[in-house]
Short mmCIF file of C-alpha atoms and ligand atoms in Angstrom, two decimals:
data_model
loop_
_atom_site.label_atom_id
_atom_site.label_comp_id
_atom_site.label_asym_id
_atom_site.label_seq_id
_atom_site.Cartn_x
_atom_site.Cartn_y
_atom_site.Cartn_z
CA UNK T 1 -130.58 -13.78 -200.36
CA UNK T 2 -132.15 -16.97 -199.04
CA UNK T 3 -132.11 -20.07 -201.27
CA UNK T 4 -133.20 -23.70 -200.81
CA UNK T 5 -130.28 -25.79 -202.10
CA UNK T 6 -130.60 -28.51 -199.43
CA UNK T 7 -131.60 -28.73 -195.76
CA UNK T 8 -127.96 -28.41 -194.65
CA UNK T 9 -128.41 -24.86 -193.40
CA UNK T 10 -132.12 -25.05 -192.49
CA UNK T 11 -132.59 -25.45 -188.76
CA UNK T 12 -135.41 -27.06 -186.84
CA UNK T 13 -137.26 -23.77 -186.30
CA UNK T 14 -137.30 -22.80 -189.98
CA UNK T 15 -138.47 -26.28 -191.01
CA UNK T 16 -141.30 -26.34 -188.45
CA UNK T 17 -142.26 -22.83 -189.52
CA UNK T 18 -142.61 -23.98 -193.16
CA UNK T 19 -144.70 -26.98 -192.07
CA UNK T 20 -147.06 -24.65 -190.17
CA UNK T 21 -147.36 -22.35 -193.18
CA UNK T 22 -147.99 -25.26 -195.58
CA UNK T 23 -150.82 -26.46 -193.29
CA UNK T 24 -152.45 -23.02 -193.30
CA UNK T 25 -152.12 -22.71 -197.08
CA UNK T 26 -153.64 -26.17 -197.55
CA UNK T 27 -156.59 -25.21 -195.33
CA UNK T 28 -157.19 -21.72 -196.76
CA UNK T 29 -155.76 -21.75 -200.32
CA UNK T 30 -158.00 -18.90 -201.50
CA UNK T 31 -156.32 -16.48 -199.08
CA UNK T 32 -153.14 -16.67 -201.16
CA UNK T 33 -154.63 -16.36 -204.65
CA UNK T 34 -153.18 -12.90 -205.26
CA UNK T 35 -149.97 -13.31 -203.23
CA UNK T 36 -147.68 -13.54 -206.28
CA UNK T 37 -149.51 -11.34 -208.80
CA UNK T 38 -147.17 -10.54 -211.71
CA UNK T 39 -144.40 -12.77 -210.33
CA UNK T 40 -142.67 -15.31 -212.55
CA UNK T 41 -140.82 -18.52 -211.73
CA UNK T 42 -138.31 -20.02 -214.15
CA UNK T 43 -138.21 -23.83 -213.93
CA UNK T 44 -135.08 -25.41 -215.46
CA UNK T 45 -135.03 -29.18 -216.02
CA UNK T 46 -132.05 -31.37 -216.90
CA UNK T 47 -133.99 -34.52 -215.90
CA UNK T 48 -137.58 -35.76 -216.37
CA UNK T 49 -140.37 -35.00 -213.87
CA UNK T 50 -144.10 -35.32 -213.26
CA UNK T 51 -144.68 -34.10 -209.70
CA UNK T 52 -142.05 -31.37 -209.48
CA UNK T 53 -142.93 -29.79 -212.79
CA UNK T 54 -146.71 -29.93 -212.38
CA UNK T 55 -146.87 -29.03 -208.68
CA UNK T 56 -144.59 -25.99 -209.06
CA UNK T 57 -146.47 -24.75 -212.11
CA UNK T 58 -149.86 -25.21 -210.40
CA UNK T 59 -148.49 -23.55 -207.25
CA UNK T 60 -147.45 -20.44 -209.20
CA UNK T 61 -150.82 -20.31 -211.00
CA UNK T 62 -152.78 -20.67 -207.77
CA UNK T 63 -150.69 -17.95 -206.11
CA UNK T 64 -151.58 -15.55 -208.93
CA UNK T 65 -148.20 -15.77 -210.68
CA UNK T 66 -146.77 -17.62 -213.65
CA UNK T 67 -144.19 -20.37 -214.30
CA UNK T 68 -141.99 -20.92 -217.36
CA UNK T 69 -140.75 -24.44 -218.13
CA UNK T 70 -137.29 -24.57 -219.69
CA UNK T 71 -135.91 -27.94 -220.77
CA UNK T 72 -132.12 -27.67 -220.45
CA UNK T 73 -131.87 -29.39 -223.86
CA UNK T 74 -133.60 -26.38 -225.43
CA UNK T 75 -131.22 -23.86 -223.85
CA UNK T 76 -127.52 -23.09 -224.25
CA UNK T 77 -126.98 -24.08 -220.56
CA UNK T 78 -123.79 -26.02 -219.96
CA UNK T 79 -122.57 -26.00 -223.57
CA UNK T 80 -122.66 -22.47 -224.93
CA UNK T 81 -123.59 -20.68 -221.72
CA UNK T 82 -122.23 -21.02 -218.20
CA UNK T 83 -124.43 -21.66 -215.16
CA UNK T 84 -123.32 -18.30 -213.82
CA UNK T 85 -124.43 -16.36 -216.94
CA UNK T 86 -127.70 -18.33 -217.00
CA UNK T 87 -128.36 -17.22 -213.41
CA UNK T 88 -127.51 -13.58 -214.11
CA UNK T 89 -129.71 -13.37 -217.21
CA UNK T 90 -132.66 -15.27 -215.67
CA UNK T 91 -132.55 -13.03 -212.58
CA UNK T 92 -133.16 -10.01 -214.82
CA UNK T 93 -136.48 -11.50 -216.05
CA UNK T 94 -137.76 -13.73 -213.26
CA UNK T 95 -138.51 -13.37 -209.55
CA UNK T 96 -137.51 -16.89 -208.51
CA UNK T 97 -135.77 -19.91 -210.10
CA UNK T 98 -136.41 -23.61 -209.50
CA UNK T 99 -133.94 -26.02 -211.10
CA UNK T 100 -133.70 -29.81 -211.37
CA UNK T 101 -130.05 -30.49 -212.26
CA UNK T 102 -127.61 -33.37 -212.13
CA UNK T 103 -124.89 -31.84 -209.98
CA UNK T 104 -125.43 -30.25 -206.56
CA UNK T 105 -122.41 -28.02 -207.32
CA UNK T 106 -124.37 -26.54 -210.24
CA UNK T 107 -127.30 -25.59 -207.98
CA UNK T 108 -124.83 -23.90 -205.63
CA UNK T 109 -123.28 -22.08 -208.59
CA UNK T 110 -126.72 -21.03 -209.86
CA UNK T 111 -127.62 -19.68 -206.41
CA UNK T 112 -124.28 -17.84 -206.07
CA UNK T 113 -124.75 -15.92 -209.32
CA UNK T 114 -128.49 -15.34 -209.02
CA UNK T 115 -129.99 -12.16 -207.60
CA UNK T 116 -133.30 -13.96 -207.00
CA UNK T 117 -134.00 -17.01 -204.78
CA UNK T 118 -133.05 -20.44 -206.18
CA UNK T 119 -134.87 -23.67 -205.23
CA UNK T 120 -133.33 -27.10 -205.76
CA UNK T 121 -135.96 -29.25 -207.50
CA UNK T 122 -133.67 -32.35 -207.15
CA UNK T 123 -130.04 -33.05 -207.85
CA UNK T 124 -128.19 -36.38 -207.73
CA UNK T 125 -127.40 -35.58 -204.07
CA UNK T 126 -130.42 -33.80 -202.53
CA UNK T 127 -134.19 -33.23 -202.87
CA UNK T 128 -135.22 -30.69 -200.22
CA UNK T 129 -138.75 -29.91 -201.54
CA UNK T 130 -139.64 -33.60 -201.34
CA UNK T 131 -138.43 -34.09 -197.79
CA UNK T 132 -140.06 -30.88 -196.51
CA UNK T 133 -143.34 -32.08 -198.04
CA UNK T 134 -142.80 -35.51 -196.48
CA UNK T 135 -142.23 -34.07 -193.00
CA UNK T 136 -145.44 -32.07 -193.46
CA UNK T 137 -147.25 -35.29 -194.50
CA UNK T 138 -145.91 -37.26 -191.51
CA UNK T 139 -146.93 -34.47 -189.13
CA UNK T 140 -150.40 -34.40 -190.70
CA UNK T 141 -150.75 -38.17 -190.34
CA UNK T 142 -149.18 -38.71 -186.90
CA UNK T 143 -149.91 -35.33 -185.28
CA UNK T 144 -146.24 -34.91 -184.36
CA UNK T 145 -142.69 -35.45 -185.59
CA UNK T 146 -140.57 -35.42 -182.46
CA UNK T 147 -139.69 -38.88 -181.18
CA UNK T 148 -140.93 -40.77 -184.27
CA UNK T 149 -138.72 -43.33 -186.04
CA UNK T 150 -138.38 -43.28 -189.82
CA UNK T 151 -136.81 -46.26 -191.52
CA UNK T 152 -135.36 -45.90 -195.02
CA UNK T 153 -134.76 -49.18 -196.82
CA UNK T 154 -133.07 -49.42 -200.24
CA UNK T 155 -130.53 -47.29 -202.11
CA UNK T 156 -128.62 -45.41 -199.41
CA UNK T 157 -126.44 -43.35 -201.77
CA UNK T 158 -129.47 -41.45 -202.93
CA UNK T 159 -130.85 -37.88 -202.93
CA UNK T 160 -133.90 -38.92 -200.89
CA UNK T 161 -131.84 -40.82 -198.29
CA UNK T 162 -129.40 -37.91 -197.99
CA UNK T 163 -132.12 -35.32 -197.53
CA UNK T 164 -133.99 -37.55 -195.02
CA UNK T 165 -130.73 -37.82 -193.06
CA UNK T 166 -130.72 -34.02 -192.77
CA UNK T 167 -134.46 -33.48 -192.34
CA UNK T 168 -135.34 -36.16 -189.76
CA UNK T 169 -132.90 -35.10 -187.04
CA UNK T 170 -133.75 -31.43 -187.65
CA UNK T 171 -137.39 -32.37 -186.97
CA UNK T 172 -136.46 -34.36 -183.84
CA UNK T 173 -137.06 -37.74 -185.51
CA UNK T 174 -134.87 -40.84 -185.36
CA UNK T 175 -133.77 -42.30 -188.70
CA UNK T 176 -132.54 -45.78 -189.44
CA UNK T 177 -131.15 -46.65 -192.89
CA UNK T 178 -130.88 -50.23 -194.18
CA UNK T 179 -128.96 -50.45 -197.47
CA UNK T 180 -126.31 -52.53 -199.29
CA UNK T 181 -122.66 -51.98 -198.33
CA UNK T 182 -121.90 -50.63 -201.81
CA UNK T 183 -124.76 -48.09 -201.65
CA UNK T 184 -124.16 -46.39 -198.31
CA UNK T 185 -125.01 -42.68 -197.85
CA UNK T 186 -122.07 -40.33 -198.55
CA UNK T 187 -119.93 -39.81 -195.47
CA UNK T 188 -119.87 -36.00 -195.62
CA UNK T 189 -123.70 -35.94 -195.55
CA UNK T 190 -123.80 -38.40 -192.63
CA UNK T 191 -121.31 -36.20 -190.73
CA UNK T 192 -123.60 -33.16 -191.10
CA UNK T 193 -126.63 -35.27 -190.17
CA UNK T 194 -124.87 -36.50 -187.01
CA UNK T 195 -124.24 -32.90 -185.95
CA UNK T 196 -127.93 -32.10 -186.41
CA UNK T 197 -128.84 -35.23 -184.41
CA UNK T 198 -126.53 -34.16 -181.60
CA UNK T 199 -128.34 -30.83 -181.35
CA UNK T 200 -131.84 -32.34 -181.39
CA UNK T 201 -131.11 -35.54 -179.44
CA UNK T 202 -132.23 -37.74 -182.37
CA UNK T 203 -130.73 -41.12 -183.20
CA UNK T 204 -129.21 -42.06 -186.57
CA UNK T 205 -128.37 -45.67 -187.42
CA UNK T 206 -127.05 -46.92 -190.74
CA UNK T 207 -126.56 -50.62 -191.39
CA UNK T 208 -126.91 -53.26 -194.08
CA UNK T 209 -129.92 -55.03 -192.60
CA UNK T 210 -133.40 -54.06 -193.81
CA UNK T 211 -135.12 -55.96 -190.97
CA UNK T 212 -133.08 -54.22 -188.31
CA UNK T 213 -133.83 -50.84 -189.91
CA UNK T 214 -137.59 -51.44 -190.16
CA UNK T 215 -138.00 -52.65 -186.57
CA UNK T 216 -140.54 -50.56 -184.61
CA UNK T 217 -140.60 -47.83 -187.24
CA UNK T 218 -143.44 -45.31 -187.42
CA UNK T 219 -142.64 -44.65 -191.07
CA UNK T 220 -141.15 -47.06 -193.62
CA UNK T 221 -139.78 -45.18 -196.63
CA UNK T 222 -138.23 -46.40 -199.84
CA UNK T 223 -137.26 -44.98 -203.24
CA UNK T 224 -136.58 -46.21 -206.74
CA UNK T 225 -133.56 -48.44 -207.34
CA UNK T 226 -133.02 -46.63 -210.66
CA UNK T 227 -132.74 -42.91 -209.92
CA UNK T 228 -132.84 -40.60 -212.95
CA UNK T 229 -129.06 -40.22 -213.01
CA UNK T 230 -128.28 -43.97 -212.78
CA UNK T 231 -127.22 -45.41 -216.18
CA UNK T 232 -129.89 -47.79 -217.55
CA UNK T 233 -127.32 -50.57 -218.10
CA UNK T 234 -126.92 -50.85 -214.30
CA UNK T 235 -130.48 -52.13 -213.88
CA UNK T 236 -129.80 -55.88 -213.75
CA UNK T 237 -126.91 -55.46 -211.30
CA UNK T 238 -128.90 -53.12 -209.06
CA UNK T 239 -132.01 -55.27 -209.00
CA UNK T 240 -130.04 -58.27 -207.72
CA UNK T 241 -128.11 -56.11 -205.22
CA UNK T 242 -131.22 -54.39 -203.87
CA UNK T 243 -133.69 -57.29 -203.95
CA UNK T 244 -133.09 -58.12 -200.23
CA UNK T 245 -134.09 -54.51 -199.47
CA UNK T 246 -137.53 -54.65 -201.09
CA UNK T 247 -140.31 -53.39 -198.80
CA UNK T 248 -142.58 -56.42 -198.59
CA UNK T 249 -145.66 -57.05 -196.43
CA UNK T 250 -143.42 -59.11 -194.14
CA UNK T 251 -141.01 -56.21 -193.70
CA UNK T 252 -143.93 -53.87 -192.92
CA UNK T 253 -144.97 -56.28 -190.13
CA UNK T 254 -141.70 -55.51 -188.31
CA UNK T 255 -142.63 -51.84 -188.09
CA UNK T 256 -145.23 -50.52 -185.63
CA UNK T 257 -148.84 -51.64 -186.17
CA UNK T 258 -149.87 -48.13 -187.19
CA UNK T 259 -146.78 -47.50 -189.35
CA UNK T 260 -147.22 -45.75 -192.67
CA UNK T 261 -145.48 -46.54 -195.96
CA UNK T 262 -143.95 -43.66 -197.92
CA UNK T 263 -142.33 -43.25 -201.34
CA UNK T 264 -141.51 -40.00 -203.15
CA UNK T 265 -142.61 -41.56 -206.49
CA UNK T 266 -142.16 -42.49 -209.31
CA UNK T 267 -142.35 -46.08 -208.04
CA UNK T 268 -141.87 -49.44 -209.73
CA UNK T 269 -144.18 -52.08 -208.32
CA UNK T 270 -142.43 -55.41 -207.72
CA UNK T 271 -139.04 -53.72 -207.38
CA UNK T 272 -138.37 -51.42 -204.39
CA UNK T 273 -141.73 -52.37 -202.87
CA UNK T 274 -144.31 -55.07 -203.32
CA UNK T 275 -147.50 -54.03 -205.09
CA UNK T 276 -149.63 -54.84 -202.03
CA UNK T 277 -147.56 -52.44 -199.90
CA UNK T 278 -147.77 -49.36 -202.12
CA UNK T 279 -151.44 -50.03 -202.90
CA UNK T 280 -152.26 -51.20 -199.36
CA UNK T 281 -153.95 -49.47 -196.41
CA UNK T 282 -150.69 -48.26 -194.83
CA UNK T 283 -149.55 -46.39 -197.94
CA UNK T 284 -149.75 -42.58 -197.91
CA UNK T 285 -147.82 -42.01 -201.14
CA UNK T 286 -150.53 -39.94 -202.84
CA UNK T 287 -150.88 -37.65 -199.80
CA UNK T 288 -147.13 -37.13 -200.11
CA UNK T 289 -147.51 -36.26 -203.78
CA UNK T 290 -150.38 -33.84 -203.10
CA UNK T 291 -148.50 -32.12 -200.31
CA UNK T 292 -145.71 -31.13 -202.70
CA UNK T 293 -148.14 -28.47 -203.95
CA UNK T 294 -148.95 -26.99 -200.52
CA UNK T 295 -145.39 -27.14 -199.20
CA UNK T 296 -143.90 -25.59 -202.33
CA UNK T 297 -146.32 -22.66 -202.07
CA UNK T 298 -145.02 -22.17 -198.52
CA UNK T 299 -141.39 -22.38 -199.71
CA UNK T 300 -141.90 -19.87 -202.54
CA UNK T 301 -143.75 -17.38 -200.31
CA UNK T 302 -141.06 -17.63 -197.60
CA UNK T 303 -138.14 -17.20 -200.01
CA UNK T 304 -139.82 -14.21 -201.65
CA UNK T 305 -140.33 -12.62 -198.23
CA UNK T 306 -144.11 -12.64 -198.58
CA UNK T 307 -144.64 -14.37 -195.22
N1 CP E 401 -141.01 -37.05 -206.39
C1 CP E 401 -140.65 -36.33 -207.47
O1 CP E 401 -139.86 -35.39 -207.40
O2 CP E 401 -141.24 -36.72 -208.62
P1 CP E 401 -140.90 -36.23 -210.10
O3 CP E 401 -139.59 -36.83 -210.48
O4 CP E 401 -142.05 -36.71 -210.91
O5 CP E 401 -140.83 -34.72 -210.09
N1 NVA E 402 -134.04 -40.85 -206.22
C1 NVA E 402 -134.99 -40.52 -207.24
C2 NVA E 402 -135.96 -39.52 -206.74
C3 NVA E 402 -137.06 -39.16 -207.73
C4 NVA E 402 -137.99 -38.13 -207.24
C5 NVA E 402 -134.28 -40.00 -208.46
O1 NVA E 402 -133.31 -39.26 -208.33
O2 NVA E 402 -134.68 -40.38 -209.57
#
Protein backbone atom coordinates (compact mmCIF):
# COMPACT_ATOMS: atom_id res chain seq x y z
CA UNK A 1 0.00 0.00 0.00
CA UNK A 2 1.49 3.33 -1.07
CA UNK A 3 0.84 6.39 1.11
CA UNK A 4 2.02 10.02 1.03
CA UNK A 5 3.11 10.80 4.59
CA UNK A 6 6.10 12.96 3.58
CA UNK A 7 8.67 13.05 0.76
CA UNK A 8 11.15 11.02 2.83
CA UNK A 9 10.65 7.87 0.77
CA UNK A 10 9.72 9.52 -2.54
CA UNK A 11 12.64 9.52 -4.95
CA UNK A 12 13.45 11.89 -7.76
CA UNK A 13 11.82 9.69 -10.41
CA UNK A 14 8.49 9.40 -8.61
CA UNK A 15 8.37 13.15 -7.94
CA UNK A 16 9.13 14.05 -11.57
CA UNK A 17 6.54 11.51 -12.67
CA UNK A 18 3.87 13.22 -10.53
CA UNK A 19 4.86 16.63 -11.92
CA UNK A 20 4.43 15.31 -15.48
CA UNK A 21 1.03 13.84 -14.63
CA UNK A 22 -0.13 17.06 -12.92
CA UNK A 23 0.82 19.01 -16.08
CA UNK A 24 -1.21 16.66 -18.29
CA UNK A 25 -4.21 16.80 -15.95
CA UNK A 26 -4.04 20.61 -15.88
CA UNK A 27 -3.99 20.71 -19.69
CA UNK A 28 -6.69 18.09 -20.31
CA UNK A 29 -8.87 18.02 -17.16
CA UNK A 30 -11.91 16.64 -19.00
CA UNK A 31 -10.06 13.39 -19.77
CA UNK A 32 -10.17 12.49 -16.08
CA UNK A 33 -13.79 13.38 -15.31
CA UNK A 34 -14.86 9.77 -14.81
CA UNK A 35 -11.57 8.44 -13.40
CA UNK A 36 -12.87 8.10 -9.82
CA UNK A 37 -16.55 7.31 -10.40
CA UNK A 38 -18.09 6.02 -7.14
CA UNK A 39 -14.87 6.59 -5.18
CA UNK A 40 -14.92 8.42 -1.86
CA UNK A 41 -12.23 10.35 -0.02
CA UNK A 42 -12.46 10.95 3.72
CA UNK A 43 -10.84 14.26 4.75
CA UNK A 44 -10.03 14.53 8.47
CA UNK A 45 -9.09 17.95 9.89
CA UNK A 46 -7.60 18.72 13.30
CA UNK A 47 -6.56 22.22 12.12
CA UNK A 48 -8.17 24.95 9.97
CA UNK A 49 -7.75 25.11 6.18
CA UNK A 50 -8.89 26.93 3.05
CA UNK A 51 -6.73 25.57 0.21
CA UNK A 52 -6.31 21.97 1.35
CA UNK A 53 -9.96 21.44 2.13
CA UNK A 54 -11.36 23.14 -0.97
CA UNK A 55 -8.78 21.87 -3.48
CA UNK A 56 -9.13 18.23 -2.36
CA UNK A 57 -12.91 18.39 -2.40
CA UNK A 58 -12.96 20.03 -5.86
CA UNK A 59 -10.39 17.48 -7.08
CA UNK A 60 -12.60 14.57 -6.03
CA UNK A 61 -15.68 16.18 -7.62
CA UNK A 62 -13.86 16.87 -10.89
CA UNK A 63 -12.54 13.30 -10.99
CA UNK A 64 -16.10 11.97 -10.73
CA UNK A 65 -15.84 10.96 -7.07
CA UNK A 66 -16.89 12.42 -3.74
CA UNK A 67 -15.20 13.84 -0.61
CA UNK A 68 -16.43 13.83 2.99
CA UNK A 69 -15.19 16.54 5.37
CA UNK A 70 -14.78 15.38 8.97
CA UNK A 71 -13.78 17.93 11.60
CA UNK A 72 -11.84 16.00 14.25
CA UNK A 73 -13.83 17.92 16.88
CA UNK A 74 -17.01 16.23 15.61
CA UNK A 75 -15.54 12.73 15.82
CA UNK A 76 -14.41 10.49 18.68
CA UNK A 77 -10.82 10.59 17.26
CA UNK A 78 -8.14 10.84 19.91
CA UNK A 79 -10.48 10.83 22.92
CA UNK A 80 -12.90 7.93 22.64
CA UNK A 81 -11.41 6.27 19.58
CA UNK A 82 -7.81 5.46 18.70
CA UNK A 83 -6.16 6.53 15.44
CA UNK A 84 -5.79 2.87 14.58
CA UNK A 85 -9.52 2.09 14.98
CA UNK A 86 -10.39 5.26 13.05
CA UNK A 87 -8.21 4.04 10.17
CA UNK A 88 -9.70 0.54 10.21
CA UNK A 89 -13.30 1.77 10.24
CA UNK A 90 -12.76 4.50 7.61
CA UNK A 91 -11.03 2.01 5.30
CA UNK A 92 -14.22 -0.08 5.27
CA UNK A 93 -16.22 2.88 3.84
CA UNK A 94 -13.76 4.99 1.87
CA UNK A 95 -11.26 4.45 -0.93
CA UNK A 96 -8.68 6.99 0.22
CA UNK A 97 -8.04 9.15 3.32
CA UNK A 98 -6.51 12.63 3.52
CA UNK A 99 -5.76 13.94 7.01
CA UNK A 100 -4.49 17.23 8.42
CA UNK A 101 -3.25 16.38 11.92
CA UNK A 102 -0.95 17.87 14.53
CA UNK A 103 1.50 15.01 14.97
CA UNK A 104 3.42 13.32 12.14
CA UNK A 105 3.41 10.14 14.27
CA UNK A 106 -0.39 10.11 14.02
CA UNK A 107 -0.30 10.21 10.21
CA UNK A 108 2.14 7.28 10.28
CA UNK A 109 -0.18 5.43 12.67
CA UNK A 110 -3.20 6.18 10.45
CA UNK A 111 -1.33 4.86 7.40
CA UNK A 112 -0.17 1.73 9.26
CA UNK A 113 -3.70 0.70 10.23
CA UNK A 114 -5.42 1.76 7.02
CA UNK A 115 -6.14 -0.62 4.16
CA UNK A 116 -6.56 2.33 1.77
CA UNK A 117 -3.98 5.02 0.81
CA UNK A 118 -3.41 7.86 3.31
CA UNK A 119 -2.33 11.37 2.27
CA UNK A 120 -0.79 13.84 4.72
CA UNK A 121 -2.64 17.15 4.30
CA UNK A 122 -0.15 18.85 6.72
CA UNK A 123 1.23 18.00 10.12
CA UNK A 124 3.42 20.14 12.40
CA UNK A 125 6.44 18.54 10.68
CA UNK A 126 5.61 18.04 6.97
CA UNK A 127 3.36 19.23 4.12
CA UNK A 128 4.09 17.03 1.08
CA UNK A 129 1.09 18.05 -1.09
CA UNK A 130 2.17 21.69 -0.85
CA UNK A 131 5.78 21.08 -1.83
CA UNK A 132 4.88 18.74 -4.71
CA UNK A 133 2.55 21.46 -6.02
CA UNK A 134 5.30 24.04 -5.54
CA UNK A 135 7.84 22.00 -7.50
CA UNK A 136 5.24 21.68 -10.27
CA UNK A 137 4.73 25.48 -10.16
CA UNK A 138 8.48 26.21 -10.30
CA UNK A 139 8.91 23.82 -13.23
CA UNK A 140 5.99 25.49 -15.02
CA UNK A 141 7.48 28.94 -14.44
CA UNK A 142 11.18 28.24 -15.06
CA UNK A 143 10.92 25.31 -17.50
CA UNK A 144 13.23 23.21 -15.32
CA UNK A 145 14.09 22.32 -11.73
CA UNK A 146 17.60 20.91 -11.91
CA UNK A 147 20.31 23.41 -10.99
CA UNK A 148 17.92 26.09 -9.64
CA UNK A 149 18.46 27.66 -6.21
CA UNK A 150 15.56 28.03 -3.79
CA UNK A 151 16.01 30.26 -0.78
CA UNK A 152 13.74 29.82 2.25
CA UNK A 153 13.77 32.74 4.67
CA UNK A 154 11.89 32.73 7.99
CA UNK A 155 10.80 30.01 10.43
CA UNK A 156 13.19 27.11 9.82
CA UNK A 157 11.56 24.68 12.27
CA UNK A 158 8.52 24.48 10.08
CA UNK A 159 6.58 21.91 8.02
CA UNK A 160 7.16 23.86 4.79
CA UNK A 161 10.91 24.27 5.41
CA UNK A 162 11.24 20.58 6.30
CA UNK A 163 9.40 19.39 3.22
CA UNK A 164 11.35 21.81 0.97
CA UNK A 165 14.55 20.34 2.43
CA UNK A 166 13.40 16.92 1.20
CA UNK A 167 11.81 18.00 -2.07
CA UNK A 168 14.44 20.38 -3.48
CA UNK A 169 17.39 17.97 -3.47
CA UNK A 170 15.17 15.17 -4.80
CA UNK A 171 14.35 17.49 -7.72
CA UNK A 172 18.03 18.39 -8.25
CA UNK A 173 17.63 21.90 -6.80
CA UNK A 174 19.91 23.68 -4.33
CA UNK A 175 18.27 25.00 -1.17
CA UNK A 176 19.51 27.67 1.18
CA UNK A 177 17.71 28.34 4.47
CA UNK A 178 18.10 31.60 6.43
CA UNK A 179 16.43 31.44 9.85
CA UNK A 180 16.96 32.41 13.52
CA UNK A 181 19.24 30.20 15.62
CA UNK A 182 16.31 29.19 17.83
CA UNK A 183 14.17 28.15 14.83
CA UNK A 184 16.52 25.89 12.89
CA UNK A 185 15.15 22.89 10.94
CA UNK A 186 15.11 19.63 12.94
CA UNK A 187 18.40 17.77 12.67
CA UNK A 188 16.92 14.39 11.74
CA UNK A 189 15.16 15.99 8.74
CA UNK A 190 18.36 17.78 7.67
CA UNK A 191 20.25 14.46 7.87
CA UNK A 192 17.78 12.81 5.48
CA UNK A 193 17.88 15.87 3.20
CA UNK A 194 21.69 15.73 3.09
CA UNK A 195 21.52 12.09 1.96
CA UNK A 196 19.14 13.06 -0.85
CA UNK A 197 21.46 15.93 -1.82
CA UNK A 198 24.42 13.57 -1.96
CA UNK A 199 22.56 11.35 -4.42
CA UNK A 200 21.44 14.22 -6.67
CA UNK A 201 24.51 16.46 -6.34
CA UNK A 202 22.43 19.33 -4.89
CA UNK A 203 23.69 21.81 -2.32
CA UNK A 204 22.03 22.48 1.05
CA UNK A 205 23.06 25.45 3.20
CA UNK A 206 21.46 26.48 6.47
CA UNK A 207 22.51 29.65 8.25
CA UNK A 208 21.14 32.55 10.27
CA UNK A 209 21.57 35.21 7.60
CA UNK A 210 18.61 36.04 5.35
CA UNK A 211 20.78 38.06 2.92
CA UNK A 212 23.24 35.23 2.48
CA UNK A 213 20.37 32.79 1.88
CA UNK A 214 18.62 34.99 -0.70
CA UNK A 215 21.76 35.71 -2.74
CA UNK A 216 21.39 34.67 -6.41
CA UNK A 217 18.25 32.66 -5.70
CA UNK A 218 15.86 31.67 -8.49
CA UNK A 219 13.06 31.29 -5.97
CA UNK A 220 12.58 33.16 -2.68
CA UNK A 221 10.12 31.34 -0.42
CA UNK A 222 8.70 32.23 2.96
CA UNK A 223 5.91 31.05 5.26
CA UNK A 224 3.85 32.37 8.13
CA UNK A 225 5.60 33.12 11.43
CA UNK A 226 2.52 31.78 13.24
CA UNK A 227 1.89 28.24 11.98
CA UNK A 228 -1.44 26.68 13.01
CA UNK A 229 0.15 24.71 15.84
CA UNK A 230 2.07 27.67 17.36
CA UNK A 231 0.36 28.99 20.53
CA UNK A 232 -1.13 32.47 19.93
CA UNK A 233 0.63 33.90 23.00
CA UNK A 234 3.98 33.42 21.21
CA UNK A 235 3.12 36.04 18.58
CA UNK A 236 4.90 39.05 20.08
CA UNK A 237 8.08 37.07 20.78
CA UNK A 238 8.10 35.52 17.31
CA UNK A 239 7.47 38.77 15.49
CA UNK A 240 10.51 40.39 17.10
CA UNK A 241 12.65 37.26 16.54
CA UNK A 242 11.65 36.88 12.90
CA UNK A 243 11.48 40.54 11.85
CA UNK A 244 15.06 40.47 10.41
CA UNK A 245 13.89 37.58 8.20
CA UNK A 246 11.03 39.44 6.52
CA UNK A 247 11.11 39.19 2.72
CA UNK A 248 11.32 42.84 1.69
CA UNK A 249 11.84 44.41 -1.74
CA UNK A 250 15.48 44.93 -0.75
CA UNK A 251 15.91 41.24 0.04
CA UNK A 252 14.31 40.32 -3.31
CA UNK A 253 16.95 42.49 -5.04
CA UNK A 254 19.67 40.11 -3.79
CA UNK A 255 18.07 37.23 -5.66
CA UNK A 256 18.36 36.82 -9.44
CA UNK A 257 16.63 39.46 -11.59
CA UNK A 258 14.05 36.95 -12.78
CA UNK A 259 13.54 35.36 -9.34
CA UNK A 260 10.02 34.49 -8.26
CA UNK A 261 8.48 34.93 -4.82
CA UNK A 262 6.57 32.00 -3.31
CA UNK A 263 4.42 31.43 -0.22
CA UNK A 264 2.17 28.46 0.54
CA UNK A 265 -0.47 30.82 2.05
CA UNK A 266 -2.19 31.87 4.28
CA UNK A 267 0.05 34.95 4.40
CA UNK A 268 0.14 37.98 6.69
CA UNK A 269 1.16 41.12 4.84
CA UNK A 270 3.67 43.23 6.78
CA UNK A 271 4.92 40.20 8.71
CA UNK A 272 6.80 37.43 6.87
CA UNK A 273 6.79 39.50 3.67
CA UNK A 274 6.20 43.09 2.70
CA UNK A 275 2.91 43.81 0.98
CA UNK A 276 4.66 45.00 -2.19
CA UNK A 277 6.48 41.65 -2.49
CA UNK A 278 3.47 39.35 -2.25
CA UNK A 279 1.37 41.65 -4.43
CA UNK A 280 4.25 42.52 -6.77
CA UNK A 281 5.20 41.27 -10.25
CA UNK A 282 7.56 38.55 -8.99
CA UNK A 283 4.92 36.86 -6.85
CA UNK A 284 3.47 33.55 -8.08
CA UNK A 285 1.56 32.69 -4.90
CA UNK A 286 -1.83 32.28 -6.59
CA UNK A 287 -0.38 29.95 -9.26
CA UNK A 288 0.94 27.91 -6.33
CA UNK A 289 -2.51 27.84 -4.76
CA UNK A 290 -4.19 26.83 -8.04
CA UNK A 291 -1.69 24.07 -8.68
CA UNK A 292 -2.66 22.33 -5.43
CA UNK A 293 -5.78 21.22 -7.33
CA UNK A 294 -3.94 19.75 -10.33
CA UNK A 295 -1.15 18.13 -8.31
CA UNK A 296 -3.53 16.57 -5.80
CA UNK A 297 -5.52 14.99 -8.63
CA UNK A 298 -2.24 13.45 -9.81
CA UNK A 299 -1.41 12.24 -6.28
CA UNK A 300 -4.85 10.65 -5.75
CA UNK A 301 -4.82 8.91 -9.15
CA UNK A 302 -1.29 7.57 -8.57
CA UNK A 303 -2.02 6.28 -5.06
CA UNK A 304 -5.21 4.59 -6.25
CA UNK A 305 -3.28 2.89 -9.04
CA UNK A 306 -5.32 4.61 -11.75
CA UNK A 307 -2.24 5.87 -13.60
N1 LIG B 1 -1.28 26.10 1.96
C1 LIG B 1 -2.24 25.46 2.66
O1 LIG B 1 -2.15 24.27 2.96
O2 LIG B 1 -3.30 26.25 2.98
P1 LIG B 1 -4.51 25.87 3.94
O3 LIG B 1 -3.99 25.90 5.34
O4 LIG B 1 -5.53 26.93 3.67
O5 LIG B 1 -5.02 24.51 3.57
N1 LIG C 1 3.52 26.43 8.29
C1 LIG C 1 2.12 26.69 8.05
C2 LIG C 1 1.70 26.16 6.74
C3 LIG C 1 0.27 26.46 6.36
C4 LIG C 1 -0.15 25.88 5.08
C5 LIG C 1 1.29 26.11 9.16
O1 LIG C 1 1.57 25.01 9.62
O2 LIG C 1 0.34 26.78 9.58
